[in-house]
Amino acid sequence: MKTIVKTKNFVFKGLIIVSWIIFVGLCIEAGGLIVNFIFSLFKPEFVQNLYQKLDLSEMYENSKLVFFGIYGFILTISILKAVLFYIVIVLVTKINLSKPFNILVSKQIYKISYYTLSIGLLSYIARQLTKELEHYGFVIDKLNQFWADSQAFIIMAAVIYVIATIFSKGVEYQEELEETV
């Protein structure tokens, strides 16, 4: 029995480390995209040397509105992903595995589902918008990497929401049990 508990704790600590690594990576990505955006406005010739070489200068020259709209989607989605993993880190660092059913955990899981759904919906909208822009002659092949997984995020949000609802009921039942005892 002790080895099972030790294994679970080891795996959980591994998940905490992985969550931090993903969070840092997403923060670096969001920061790199913000720097790209700033350089593309003030020194567009330098963008080819920056993160992901996301050069949308042709789009900027054709339509500033489209440029700011597309970059807005890119930045918003990347920042939301970083915030999502910050919430995951708060969850895994504050959860008490001996009494996991509490209001903080339930609220964090709901937040995770809402952020996941937001990322999925924004990604889907951006993908559909860029498909339409392609008909107007805009080159969008570099952009698909930012919203390729929109349906996965939407499905994941639904699953996490169901888990959050179950957790919420577990919190209610635990509170009733504690009141009864």
PDB file of C-alpha atoms in Angstrom, residues 25-179:
ATOM      1  CA  GLY A  25       7.228  27.467 -22.616  1.00  0.00           C
ATOM      2  CA  LEU A  26       3.865  29.111 -23.262  1.00  0.00           C
ATOM      3  CA  CYS A  27       5.036  32.326 -21.586  1.00  0.00           C
ATOM      4  CA  ILE A  28       8.134  32.350 -23.778  1.00  0.00           C
ATOM      5  CA  GLU A  29       5.967  31.786 -26.851  1.00  0.00           C
ATOM      6  CA  ALA A  30       3.568  34.592 -25.895  1.00  0.00           C
ATOM      7  CA  GLY A  31       6.483  36.913 -25.121  1.00  0.00           C
ATOM      8  CA  GLY A  32       8.154  36.059 -28.418  1.00  0.00           C
ATOM      9  CA  LEU A  33       4.953  36.765 -30.319  1.00  0.00           C
ATOM     10  CA  ILE A  34       4.537  40.111 -28.540  1.00  0.00           C
ATOM     11  CA  VAL A  35       8.117  41.046 -29.484  1.00  0.00           C
ATOM     12  CA  ASN A  36       7.411  39.947 -33.070  1.00  0.00           C
ATOM     13  CA  PHE A  37       4.331  42.148 -33.139  1.00  0.00           C
ATOM     14  CA  ILE A  38       6.208  45.203 -31.866  1.00  0.00           C
ATOM     15  CA  PHE A  39       9.087  44.698 -34.283  1.00  0.00           C
ATOM     16  CA  SER A  40       6.715  44.162 -37.183  1.00  0.00           C
ATOM     17  CA  LEU A  41       5.311  47.621 -36.527  1.00  0.00           C
ATOM     18  CA  PHE A  42       8.570  49.528 -36.027  1.00  0.00           C
ATOM     19  CA  LYS A  43      11.320  47.482 -37.738  1.00  0.00           C
ATOM     20  CA  PRO A  44       9.638  45.054 -40.139  1.00  0.00           C
ATOM     21  CA  GLU A  45      12.906  44.153 -41.870  1.00  0.00           C
ATOM     22  CA  PHE A  46      14.148  42.596 -38.610  1.00  0.00           C
ATOM     23  CA  VAL A  47      11.183  40.188 -38.176  1.00  0.00           C
ATOM     24  CA  GLN A  48      12.775  37.433 -40.270  1.00  0.00           C
ATOM     25  CA  ASN A  49      15.408  37.047 -37.516  1.00  0.00           C
ATOM     26  CA  LEU A  50      12.873  36.778 -34.678  1.00  0.00           C
ATOM     27  CA  TYR A  51      10.785  34.064 -33.067  1.00  0.00           C
ATOM     28  CA  GLN A  52       9.005  31.784 -35.559  1.00  0.00           C
ATOM     29  CA  LYS A  53       9.883  34.285 -38.298  1.00  0.00           C
ATOM     30  CA  LEU A  54       6.248  35.343 -38.335  1.00  0.00           C
ATOM     31  CA  ASP A  55       6.496  37.975 -41.022  1.00  0.00           C
ATOM     32  CA  LEU A  56       3.094  39.438 -41.797  1.00  0.00           C
ATOM     33  CA  SER A  57       4.454  42.612 -43.369  1.00  0.00           C
ATOM     34  CA  GLU A  58       2.730  41.850 -46.683  1.00  0.00           C
ATOM     35  CA  MET A  59      -0.563  41.575 -44.822  1.00  0.00           C
ATOM     36  CA  TYR A  60       0.206  44.858 -43.024  1.00  0.00           C
ATOM     37  CA  GLU A  61       0.811  46.605 -46.345  1.00  0.00           C
ATOM     38  CA  ASN A  62      -2.411  45.228 -47.882  1.00  0.00           C
ATOM     39  CA  SER A  63      -4.693  45.857 -44.923  1.00  0.00           C
ATOM     40  CA  LYS A  64      -3.792  47.167 -41.489  1.00  0.00           C
ATOM     41  CA  LEU A  65      -7.195  46.092 -40.160  1.00  0.00           C
ATOM     42  CA  VAL A  66      -6.630  42.463 -41.193  1.00  0.00           C
ATOM     43  CA  PHE A  67      -3.070  42.563 -39.814  1.00  0.00           C
ATOM     44  CA  PHE A  68      -4.179  43.821 -36.387  1.00  0.00           C
ATOM     45  CA  GLY A  69      -7.129  41.436 -36.331  1.00  0.00           C
ATOM     46  CA  ILE A  70      -5.042  38.358 -37.125  1.00  0.00           C
ATOM     47  CA  TYR A  71      -2.255  39.357 -34.745  1.00  0.00           C
ATOM     48  CA  GLY A  72      -4.914  40.037 -32.119  1.00  0.00           C
ATOM     49  CA  PHE A  73      -6.151  36.462 -32.458  1.00  0.00           C
ATOM     50  CA  ILE A  74      -2.610  35.088 -32.330  1.00  0.00           C
ATOM     51  CA  LEU A  75      -1.654  37.076 -29.228  1.00  0.00           C
ATOM     52  CA  THR A  76      -4.937  36.464 -27.422  1.00  0.00           C
ATOM     53  CA  ILE A  77      -4.806  32.718 -27.991  1.00  0.00           C
ATOM     54  CA  SER A  78      -1.172  32.434 -26.909  1.00  0.00           C
ATOM     55  CA  ILE A  79      -1.777  34.522 -23.776  1.00  0.00           C
ATOM     56  CA  LEU A  80      -4.911  32.515 -22.910  1.00  0.00           C
ATOM     57  CA  LYS A  81      -2.898  29.288 -23.177  1.00  0.00           C
ATOM     58  CA  ALA A  82      -0.325  30.671 -20.726  1.00  0.00           C
ATOM     59  CA  VAL A  83      -3.080  31.786 -18.325  1.00  0.00           C
ATOM     60  CA  LEU A  84      -4.714  28.361 -18.635  1.00  0.00           C
ATOM     61  CA  PHE A  85      -1.537  26.655 -17.491  1.00  0.00           C
ATOM     62  CA  TYR A  86      -1.096  29.182 -14.690  1.00  0.00           C
ATOM     63  CA  ILE A  87      -4.519  28.089 -13.423  1.00  0.00           C
ATOM     64  CA  VAL A  88      -3.409  24.447 -13.756  1.00  0.00           C
ATOM     65  CA  ILE A  89      -0.304  25.253 -11.679  1.00  0.00           C
ATOM     66  CA  VAL A  90      -2.423  26.918  -8.999  1.00  0.00           C
ATOM     67  CA  LEU A  91      -4.654  23.840  -8.977  1.00  0.00           C
ATOM     68  CA  VAL A  92      -1.880  21.262  -8.680  1.00  0.00           C
ATOM     69  CA  THR A  93       0.019  23.230  -6.047  1.00  0.00           C
ATOM     70  CA  LYS A  94      -3.001  23.993  -3.834  1.00  0.00           C
ATOM     71  CA  ILE A  95      -4.840  20.673  -4.051  1.00  0.00           C
ATOM     72  CA  ASN A  96      -4.793  18.528  -0.934  1.00  0.00           C
ATOM     73  CA  LEU A  97      -4.794  14.946  -2.180  1.00  0.00           C
ATOM     74  CA  SER A  98      -6.118  13.633   1.142  1.00  0.00           C
ATOM     75  CA  LYS A  99      -9.204  15.916   0.833  1.00  0.00           C
ATOM     76  CA  PRO A 100      -9.461  16.874  -2.837  1.00  0.00           C
ATOM     77  CA  PHE A 101     -13.144  17.833  -2.806  1.00  0.00           C
ATOM     78  CA  ASN A 102     -13.130  21.495  -1.836  1.00  0.00           C
ATOM     79  CA  ILE A 103     -14.451  24.712  -3.306  1.00  0.00           C
ATOM     80  CA  LEU A 104     -11.036  25.987  -4.509  1.00  0.00           C
ATOM     81  CA  VAL A 105     -10.415  22.846  -6.567  1.00  0.00           C
ATOM     82  CA  SER A 106     -13.932  22.910  -7.976  1.00  0.00           C
ATOM     83  CA  LYS A 107     -13.614  26.578  -9.004  1.00  0.00           C
ATOM     84  CA  GLN A 108     -10.193  25.994 -10.585  1.00  0.00           C
ATOM     85  CA  ILE A 109     -11.502  23.095 -12.659  1.00  0.00           C
ATOM     86  CA  TYR A 110     -14.422  25.245 -13.848  1.00  0.00           C
ATOM     87  CA  LYS A 111     -11.956  28.016 -14.773  1.00  0.00           C
ATOM     88  CA  ILE A 112      -9.852  25.533 -16.707  1.00  0.00           C
ATOM     89  CA  SER A 113     -12.917  24.440 -18.672  1.00  0.00           C
ATOM     90  CA  TYR A 114     -13.891  28.050 -19.456  1.00  0.00           C
ATOM     91  CA  TYR A 115     -10.394  29.014 -20.603  1.00  0.00           C
ATOM     92  CA  THR A 116     -10.111  25.846 -22.661  1.00  0.00           C
ATOM     93  CA  LEU A 117     -13.437  26.583 -24.340  1.00  0.00           C
ATOM     94  CA  SER A 118     -12.389  30.195 -24.988  1.00  0.00           C
ATOM     95  CA  ILE A 119      -9.159  29.059 -26.618  1.00  0.00           C
ATOM     96  CA  GLY A 120     -11.032  26.524 -28.740  1.00  0.00           C
ATOM     97  CA  LEU A 121     -13.708  28.963 -29.882  1.00  0.00           C
ATOM     98  CA  LEU A 122     -11.256  31.777 -30.635  1.00  0.00           C
ATOM     99  CA  SER A 123      -9.037  29.353 -32.530  1.00  0.00           C
ATOM    100  CA  TYR A 124     -11.988  28.084 -34.537  1.00  0.00           C
ATOM    101  CA  ILE A 125     -13.157  31.610 -35.376  1.00  0.00           C
ATOM    102  CA  ALA A 126      -9.627  32.639 -36.372  1.00  0.00           C
ATOM    103  CA  ARG A 127      -9.228  29.568 -38.551  1.00  0.00           C
ATOM    104  CA  GLN A 128     -12.495  30.233 -40.364  1.00  0.00           C
ATOM    105  CA  LEU A 129     -11.604  33.903 -40.758  1.00  0.00           C
ATOM    106  CA  THR A 130      -8.217  33.105 -42.259  1.00  0.00           C
ATOM    107  CA  LYS A 131      -9.828  30.660 -44.684  1.00  0.00           C
ATOM    108  CA  GLU A 132     -12.023  33.525 -45.874  1.00  0.00           C
ATOM    109  CA  LEU A 133      -9.025  35.851 -46.120  1.00  0.00           C
ATOM    110  CA  GLU A 134      -7.315  33.352 -48.392  1.00  0.00           C
ATOM    111  CA  HIS A 135     -10.064  33.991 -50.953  1.00  0.00           C
ATOM    112  CA  TYR A 136      -9.029  37.655 -50.954  1.00  0.00           C
ATOM    113  CA  GLY A 137      -5.427  36.858 -51.798  1.00  0.00           C
ATOM    114  CA  PHE A 138      -3.882  36.896 -48.329  1.00  0.00           C
ATOM    115  CA  VAL A 139      -1.140  34.352 -47.637  1.00  0.00           C
ATOM    116  CA  ILE A 140      -2.158  32.461 -44.508  1.00  0.00           C
ATOM    117  CA  ASP A 141      -0.175  29.194 -44.589  1.00  0.00           C
ATOM    118  CA  LYS A 142       2.131  30.375 -41.747  1.00  0.00           C
ATOM    119  CA  LEU A 143      -0.869  31.063 -39.512  1.00  0.00           C
ATOM    120  CA  ASN A 144      -2.493  27.628 -39.362  1.00  0.00           C
ATOM    121  CA  GLN A 145      -0.095  26.485 -36.640  1.00  0.00           C
ATOM    122  CA  PHE A 146      -1.741  28.885 -34.178  1.00  0.00           C
ATOM    123  CA  TRP A 147      -5.240  27.399 -34.413  1.00  0.00           C
ATOM    124  CA  ALA A 148      -4.841  23.910 -35.824  1.00  0.00           C
ATOM    125  CA  ASP A 149      -6.148  22.285 -32.635  1.00  0.00           C
ATOM    126  CA  SER A 150      -9.355  24.280 -32.137  1.00  0.00           C
ATOM    127  CA  GLN A 151     -11.708  21.276 -32.134  1.00  0.00           C
ATOM    128  CA  ALA A 152      -9.504  19.437 -29.651  1.00  0.00           C
ATOM    129  CA  PHE A 153      -9.735  22.376 -27.245  1.00  0.00           C
ATOM    130  CA  ILE A 154     -13.529  22.513 -27.596  1.00  0.00           C
ATOM    131  CA  ILE A 155     -13.913  18.779 -26.917  1.00  0.00           C
ATOM    132  CA  MET A 156     -11.432  18.983 -24.049  1.00  0.00           C
ATOM    133  CA  ALA A 157     -13.430  21.886 -22.571  1.00  0.00           C
ATOM    134  CA  ALA A 158     -16.588  19.767 -22.608  1.00  0.00           C
ATOM    135  CA  VAL A 159     -14.838  16.887 -20.840  1.00  0.00           C
ATOM    136  CA  ILE A 160     -13.284  19.197 -18.237  1.00  0.00           C
ATOM    137  CA  TYR A 161     -16.660  20.858 -17.646  1.00  0.00           C
ATOM    138  CA  VAL A 162     -18.229  17.451 -16.931  1.00  0.00           C
ATOM    139  CA  ILE A 163     -15.391  16.697 -14.498  1.00  0.00           C
ATOM    140  CA  ALA A 164     -15.886  20.112 -12.862  1.00  0.00           C
ATOM    141  CA  THR A 165     -19.600  19.418 -12.436  1.00  0.00           C
ATOM    142  CA  ILE A 166     -18.872  16.039 -10.865  1.00  0.00           C
ATOM    143  CA  PHE A 167     -16.300  17.655  -8.582  1.00  0.00           C
ATOM    144  CA  SER A 168     -18.825  20.333  -7.601  1.00  0.00           C
ATOM    145  CA  LYS A 169     -21.322  17.638  -6.611  1.00  0.00           C
ATOM    146  CA  GLY A 170     -18.566  15.886  -4.666  1.00  0.00           C
ATOM    147  CA  VAL A 171     -17.922  19.113  -2.735  1.00  0.00           C
ATOM    148  CA  GLU A 172     -21.653  19.393  -1.944  1.00  0.00           C
ATOM    149  CA  TYR A 173     -21.823  15.793  -0.742  1.00  0.00           C
ATOM    150  CA  GLN A 174     -18.689  16.170   1.360  1.00  0.00           C
ATOM    151  CA  GLU A 175     -20.074  19.333   3.011  1.00  0.00           C
ATOM    152  CA  GLU A 176     -23.360  17.529   3.744  1.00  0.00           C
ATOM    153  CA  LEU A 177     -21.457  14.597   5.200  1.00  0.00           C
ATOM    154  CA  GLU A 178     -19.360  16.868   7.423  1.00  0.00           C
ATOM    155  CA  GLU A 179     -22.521  18.661   8.642  1.00  0.00           C
TER     156      GLU A 179
END
